[in-house]
Coordinates of C-alpha atoms in Angstrom, one line a residue:
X410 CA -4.9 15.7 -8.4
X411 CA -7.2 12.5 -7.3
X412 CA -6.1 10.2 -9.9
X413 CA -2.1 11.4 -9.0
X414 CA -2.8 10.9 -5.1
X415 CA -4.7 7.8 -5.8
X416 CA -1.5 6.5 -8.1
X417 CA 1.2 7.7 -4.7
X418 CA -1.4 5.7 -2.1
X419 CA -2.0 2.4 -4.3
X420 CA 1.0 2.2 -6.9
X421 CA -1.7 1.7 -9.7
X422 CA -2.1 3.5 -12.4
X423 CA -5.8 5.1 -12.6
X424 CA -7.3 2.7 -15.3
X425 CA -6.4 0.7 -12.5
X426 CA -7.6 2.0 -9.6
X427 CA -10.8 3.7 -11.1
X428 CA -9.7 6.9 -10.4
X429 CA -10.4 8.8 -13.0
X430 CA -10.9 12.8 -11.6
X431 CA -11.3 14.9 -9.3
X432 CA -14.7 14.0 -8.5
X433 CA -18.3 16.2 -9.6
X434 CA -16.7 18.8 -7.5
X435 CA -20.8 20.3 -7.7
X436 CA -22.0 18.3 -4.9
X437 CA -21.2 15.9 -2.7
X438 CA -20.9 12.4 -4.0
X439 CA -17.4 12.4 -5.5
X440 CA -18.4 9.3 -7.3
X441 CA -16.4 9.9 -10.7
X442 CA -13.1 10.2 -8.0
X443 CA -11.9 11.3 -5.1
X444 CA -12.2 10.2 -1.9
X445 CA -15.7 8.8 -1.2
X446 CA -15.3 6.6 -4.4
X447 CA -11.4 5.7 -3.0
X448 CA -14.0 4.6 -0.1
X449 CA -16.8 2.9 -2.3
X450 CA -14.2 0.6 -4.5
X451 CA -12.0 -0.5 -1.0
X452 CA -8.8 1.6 -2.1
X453 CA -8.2 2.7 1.5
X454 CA -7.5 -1.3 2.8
X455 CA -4.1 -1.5 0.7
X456 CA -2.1 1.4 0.5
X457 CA 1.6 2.4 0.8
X458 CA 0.7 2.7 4.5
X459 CA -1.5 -0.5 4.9
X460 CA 1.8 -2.3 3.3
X461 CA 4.6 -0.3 5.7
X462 CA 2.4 -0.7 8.2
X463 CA 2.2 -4.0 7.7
X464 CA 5.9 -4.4 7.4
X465 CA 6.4 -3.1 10.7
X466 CA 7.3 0.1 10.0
X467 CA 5.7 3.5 12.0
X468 CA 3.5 5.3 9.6
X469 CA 2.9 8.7 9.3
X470 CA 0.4 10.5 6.7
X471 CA 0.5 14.9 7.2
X472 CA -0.8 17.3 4.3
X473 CA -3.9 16.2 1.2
X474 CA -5.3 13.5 1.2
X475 CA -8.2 12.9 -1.6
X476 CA -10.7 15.8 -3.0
X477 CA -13.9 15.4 -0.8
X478 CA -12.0 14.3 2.6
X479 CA -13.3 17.5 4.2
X480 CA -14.3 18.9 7.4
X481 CA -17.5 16.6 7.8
X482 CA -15.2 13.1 7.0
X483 CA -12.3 14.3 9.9
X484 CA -13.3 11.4 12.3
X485 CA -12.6 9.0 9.3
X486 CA -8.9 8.4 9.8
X487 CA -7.6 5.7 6.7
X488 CA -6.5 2.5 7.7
X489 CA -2.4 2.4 7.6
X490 CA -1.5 5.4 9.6
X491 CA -0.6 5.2 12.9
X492 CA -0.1 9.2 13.2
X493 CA -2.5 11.1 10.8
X494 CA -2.9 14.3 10.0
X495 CA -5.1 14.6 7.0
X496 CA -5.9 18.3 5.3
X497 CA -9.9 18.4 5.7
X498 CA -9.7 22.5 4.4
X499 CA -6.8 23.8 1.9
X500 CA -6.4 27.0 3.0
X501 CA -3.0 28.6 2.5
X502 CA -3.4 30.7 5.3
X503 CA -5.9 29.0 8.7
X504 CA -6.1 25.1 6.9
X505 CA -8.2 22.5 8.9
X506 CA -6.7 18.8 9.8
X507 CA -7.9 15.8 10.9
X508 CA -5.4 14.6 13.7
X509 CA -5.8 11.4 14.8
X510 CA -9.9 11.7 14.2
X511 CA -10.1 14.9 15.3
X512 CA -10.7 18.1 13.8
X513 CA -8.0 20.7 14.5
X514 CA -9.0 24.3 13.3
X515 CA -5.2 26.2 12.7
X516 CA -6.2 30.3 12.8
X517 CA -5.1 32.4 10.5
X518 CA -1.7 33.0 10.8
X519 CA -0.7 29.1 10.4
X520 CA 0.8 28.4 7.0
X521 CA -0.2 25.5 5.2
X522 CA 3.2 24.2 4.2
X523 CA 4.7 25.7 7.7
X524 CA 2.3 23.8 9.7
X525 CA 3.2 20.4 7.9
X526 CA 7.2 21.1 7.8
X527 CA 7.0 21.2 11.2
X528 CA 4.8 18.4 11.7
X529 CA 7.5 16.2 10.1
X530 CA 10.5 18.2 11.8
X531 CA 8.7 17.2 15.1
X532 CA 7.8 13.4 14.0
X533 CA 11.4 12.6 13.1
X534 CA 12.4 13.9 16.2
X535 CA 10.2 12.0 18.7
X536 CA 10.2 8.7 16.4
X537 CA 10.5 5.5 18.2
X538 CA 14.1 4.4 17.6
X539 CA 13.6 1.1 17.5
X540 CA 11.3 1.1 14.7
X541 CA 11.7 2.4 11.2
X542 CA 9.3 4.6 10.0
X543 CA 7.4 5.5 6.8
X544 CA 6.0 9.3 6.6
X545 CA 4.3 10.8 3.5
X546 CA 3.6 14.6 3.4
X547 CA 1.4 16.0 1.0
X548 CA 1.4 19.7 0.9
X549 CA -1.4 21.1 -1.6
X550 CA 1.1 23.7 -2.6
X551 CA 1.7 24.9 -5.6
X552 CA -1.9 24.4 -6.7
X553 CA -4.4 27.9 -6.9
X554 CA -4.1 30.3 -6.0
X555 CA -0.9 30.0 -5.5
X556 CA -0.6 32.0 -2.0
X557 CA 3.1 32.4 -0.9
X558 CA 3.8 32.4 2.4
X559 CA 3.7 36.4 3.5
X560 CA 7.5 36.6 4.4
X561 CA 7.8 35.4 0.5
X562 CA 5.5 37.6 -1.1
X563 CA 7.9 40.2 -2.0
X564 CA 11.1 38.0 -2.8
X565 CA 11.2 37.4 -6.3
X566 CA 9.4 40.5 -7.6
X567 CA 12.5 41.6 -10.1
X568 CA 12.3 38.1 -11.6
X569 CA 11.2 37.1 -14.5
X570 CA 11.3 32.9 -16.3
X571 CA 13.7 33.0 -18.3
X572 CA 12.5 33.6 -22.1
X573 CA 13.5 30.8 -24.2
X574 CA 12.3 30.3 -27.8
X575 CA 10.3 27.5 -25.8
X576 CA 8.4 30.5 -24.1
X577 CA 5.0 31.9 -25.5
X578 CA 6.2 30.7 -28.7
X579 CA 4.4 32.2 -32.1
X580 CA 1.2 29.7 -33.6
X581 CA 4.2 27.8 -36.1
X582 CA 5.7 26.0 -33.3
X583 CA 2.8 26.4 -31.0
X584 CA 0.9 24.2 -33.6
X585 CA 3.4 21.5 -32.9
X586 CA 2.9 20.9 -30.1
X587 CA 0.2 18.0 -28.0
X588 CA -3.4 18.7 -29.0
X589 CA -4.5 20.2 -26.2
X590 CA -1.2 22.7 -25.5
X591 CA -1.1 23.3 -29.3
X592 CA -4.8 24.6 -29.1
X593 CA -3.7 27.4 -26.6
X594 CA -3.4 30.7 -27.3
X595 CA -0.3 33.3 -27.0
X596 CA -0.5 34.9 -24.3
X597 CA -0.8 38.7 -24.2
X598 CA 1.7 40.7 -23.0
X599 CA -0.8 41.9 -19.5
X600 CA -1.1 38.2 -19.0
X601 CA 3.4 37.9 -19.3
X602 CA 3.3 40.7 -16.7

């Protein structure tokens, strides 16, 4: 997650940027990754919105930003952005933003992915038009739990991924396979279901 997001913001690869992880997601430091280390190495002073900033373009930053940006960092707003909305809590269903500096609570029937669809939908629309603009969403969808949005939850439940040979494949081909995937085991038929 951090070492992807870090990649998008900088256009480095990790080894380059230092971001290795996620962080020591058991307490607060997030010094092996994330975003207080973003912080700690200067990341945040040339991004993909310090540069389109820069370029004179109108930047906008809506969804998640870095494990550890959280509630407690929402008055932090990255340089780059001229309209942010950073996630601060990744709730599916009642997430947390940091607009502008301040935190905005959503209650519990705002949608995650909703809330930042129309965030964009509404940006585009009032947009300066004599400026371009630069806007990068970041929904944390699809990572777990996977929550669906509740007028989805029922759509696809006659549907099955298709079964190639590719899928849940015996331990001869399994074997074949990268280290770490080759290592993992069939999967039972209650885990299929």
């Amino acid at each position: 997650c951090c070492p992807s997001r870090a990649t998008i913001l900088k256009g480095q690869f990790c080894h380059n940027t230092g971001i290795w992880d996620n962080g020591d997601l058991n307490n607060d430091t997030f010094l092996s990754g994330g975003f207080k280390k973003f912080q700690a190495l200067g990341l945040e002073n040339e991004t993909i919105g310090t540069v389109m900033q820069s370029a004179g373009y109108e930047t906008k930053f809506c969804g998640k930003y870095l494990n550890g940006y959280e509630d407690k960092s929402a008055e932090i707003v990255p340089p780059g952005w001229d309209h942010w909305q950073g996630m601060t809590d990744t709730a599916y269903y009642g997430p947390h933003f940091s607009v502008n500096g301040k935190l905005k609570k959503m209650n519990n029937s705002v949608y995650q992915t909703d809330y930042i669809r129309n965030v964009a939908i509404s940006f585009i629309e009032r947009k300066r038009p004599d400026k371009p603009f630069f806007m990068y969403l970041s929904p944390f969808a699809p990572h777990a739990p996977a929550t669906p949005a509740h007028r989805h939850e029922n759509m696809f439940l006659d549907k099955k991924a298709p079964r190639t040979d590719s899928f849940n494949p015996d331990d001869s081909l399994q074997h074949q396979k990268p280290s770490w995937l080759g290592r993992l085991p069939k999967l039972s038929d209650e885990q299929i279901e």
